[in-house]
Amino acid sequence: MLDEFQLAVKDLHVSIGKKEILKGVNLQIKKGEVHAIFGPNGSGKTTLLNALMGFEGYTVKGEIFFDGKDISHLPINERARLGIGISFQRPPVIRGVKLQRLIETSAKKNGNALEKYAKGLNLVDFLEREVNVGFSGGEIKRAELLQLILQDPDLVLLDEPESGVDLENIALIGEYTNYLLGKIREPNQDKTMKELHRERKKSGLIITHTGYILDYVDVDVGYILMQGQIACKANPRDMLHTIRECGFGECFRCFREEETSVKRKKG
Amino acid sequence: MSKEKKDKPQPAGDLDLTIYREETKEHPLLDDLSKLSPEDRRILLMTGVDPSGKERSGSFFQKDHSVIHCRTDFDGAEIMSTTTAREKYDGLTEYWGKLVPADKDVYTRRAEEHQEHGYYIRSLPGADVHYPLQACLYLTEDKLAQDVHNIVIAEEASNLNIITGCATAPGVRSGLHVGVSEFFVKKGATISFTMIHNWAEEMAVRPRSAVIVEEGGTFISNYICLVPAKDLQMYPAATLKGKGAVATFNSVLLAKPGSFMDVGSRIILQGEGCRGEVISRVVSTGGTVIARGHLVGEYPGIRAHLECKGLLLSDKGRIHAIPELEGTTSDLEMSHEAAVGKIAQEEVEYLMARGLSEQEATALIIKGFLSLDIVGLPADLKKELERMIEETDTEAM
Ligand SMILES: Nc1ncnc2c1ncn2[C@@H]1O[C@H](COP(=O)(O)OP(=O)(O)O)[C@@H](O)[C@H]1O
Ligand SMILES: [Mg+2]
């Protein structure tokens, strides 16, 4: 059944102009699961998230199911309204628009949530500032996280949420990513913590170059993306360990061998 | 001077003035602006003029050729018709025509010939006119010409806030507005002058303004025009004469299809330590805007900056930024920054990814672009400006 999956991607091909960047990607993320994608620069990670979100400039072939519904022809805002949220690797600045204004325009959560999370993310003073104007690397990522938490999507796409963030703030990013994924729940009078835990159904797809975020966020499945293809699917901790020890060269070696062996079999 | 000719943005007399009527009837006096019709009051509010007079130091209201309301609620300031002021103060000979000579061009000439009032505003020495004086020039008859001559004087060490709104009544489609304005900022005084235009689509508008700023004085102009204007042309100039004089011109313009706006600001810096700034934000949804700026540095060590940013939202529109820097001495610090472009797709998509529709995203970006953070604007005016930008119709964009 498709709709046990929050996201199901089938044979996704994405081109920019005439250049094919993604060459048949398959992915399935169950409700409540968080997956991570590793991969060298330029392997197509950002392209994958952007294509899932529906940004312009990409020619997309294949199928994208969100909660069982084919969304591959929907405009960006409809995907957002259905429950997909994205944190940008490098978001643009929006001059003259205050962060608070943007959040209030797009937020689903209300009440004192904005105040509370802005405080937690040390962004209270930033609410009155123009979106991303003069923000440091870490401030950008925290602001992205704040927007997403208030937007409250069911599927969270995070594009390198820890890049450009200093070590001290990575813990903060990690903690609030867990809020975003519903992994930390506030104690609630009506429900036990156990019930709350069982209820969480938020899913995530996290791109990470460094893997630091995995020190804070539990991830169920890891992938290596290489040259536009999923080269490997495995336990994310093992994967990260290998990458840290040997670099992506090792993955590349493995990937090549698989390719040649497939060819050999075919031949 | 040949230089003078070159600087003239357009050949004078470019409009057909014969289509406008010069004469009209007198309107009766009105003791209270809140007695205006709801429709008129709404238009006034959208033009920055509050009919309730709340948080205003005084009001002046000219309807066509008649000044029908005028009151001052603050002892430190005067506001009246310039015609009255000339009778009262020996023709205002010290001021009248001193900055904008009557023979400057066809419009100043016709203002001299046909002048019907205009406002005279003066802050007394040392007075702090904290709540702005408001002046409204209102046109209620189609094809009528309104020629006014305004005089604004801030006496030594005074602080003068002014809001002027120029608007047309419902049903008026076309008309001519010619306004000569002369501003005198005396030693250590400050004038903050906000002008909002709210015209009918077919209006032709020719303001002719000049400013002189003495030692330690400050002149701040904020000009806002968010409605179509068929033909608007102005190029106010501030001359900074005294040591440490400062001038800032902020302009926010929205040119819808059919609008033609040729708007610039000029600052001539003549004294030690003078500073000047010209900032404009221009959006075209199909109209033409020529955004000019001219800084003239005539004294060593002055500093001045010119910034023009344009957003072009339609292939039919045109934005032409013409920044000019002119130095006549060495050791100047003058710079300019001009950029004209369309809305970045990336910004629209960013907002759409947060759930905004393409139209909502575009509108938010435009409003952000126009919401120039004007330093020194009184808080209530700032709010009013934000509201105006907020209520700007971006549907057509
Ligand atoms: N707008 C673009 N035009 C042309 N090539 C692009 C564009 N965006 C990305 N690419 C190319 O697509 C490939 C994948 O890029 P990207 O998805 O950003 O990689 P990653 O996020 O894994 O570093 C790279 O070779 C990159 O140069
Ligand atoms: Mg990337």
PDB file of C-alpha atoms in Angstrom, chain B residues 161 190 192 194 220 222 250 373-379 381-382:
ATOM      1  CA  ASN B 161       7.002  68.150  10.564  1.00  0.00           C
ATOM      2  CA  THR B 190      14.837  70.724  10.681  1.00  0.00           C
ATOM      3  CA  SER B 192      10.627  66.761   7.648  1.00  0.00           C
ATOM      4  CA  THR B 194       6.256  64.060   3.515  1.00  0.00           C
ATOM      5  CA  ILE B 220      14.141  65.476   4.866  1.00  0.00           C
ATOM      6  CA  ASN B 222       9.668  61.745   1.622  1.00  0.00           C
ATOM      7  CA  ASN B 250      13.384  59.450  -0.219  1.00  0.00           C
ATOM      8  CA  ASP B 373      12.804  52.138   5.999  1.00  0.00           C
ATOM      9  CA  ILE B 374      12.717  55.891   6.203  1.00  0.00           C
ATOM     10  CA  VAL B 375      14.905  57.106   9.017  1.00  0.00           C
ATOM     11  CA  GLY B 376      13.539  60.054  10.942  1.00  0.00           C
ATOM     12  CA  LEU B 377       9.939  59.535   9.941  1.00  0.00           C
ATOM     13  CA  PRO B 378       7.605  60.061  12.898  1.00  0.00           C
ATOM     14  CA  ALA B 379       6.256  56.757  14.191  1.00  0.00           C
ATOM     15  CA  LEU B 381       3.567  58.452   9.806  1.00  0.00           C
ATOM     16  CA  LYS B 382       5.678  55.370   9.441  1.00  0.00           C
TER      17      LYS B 382
END
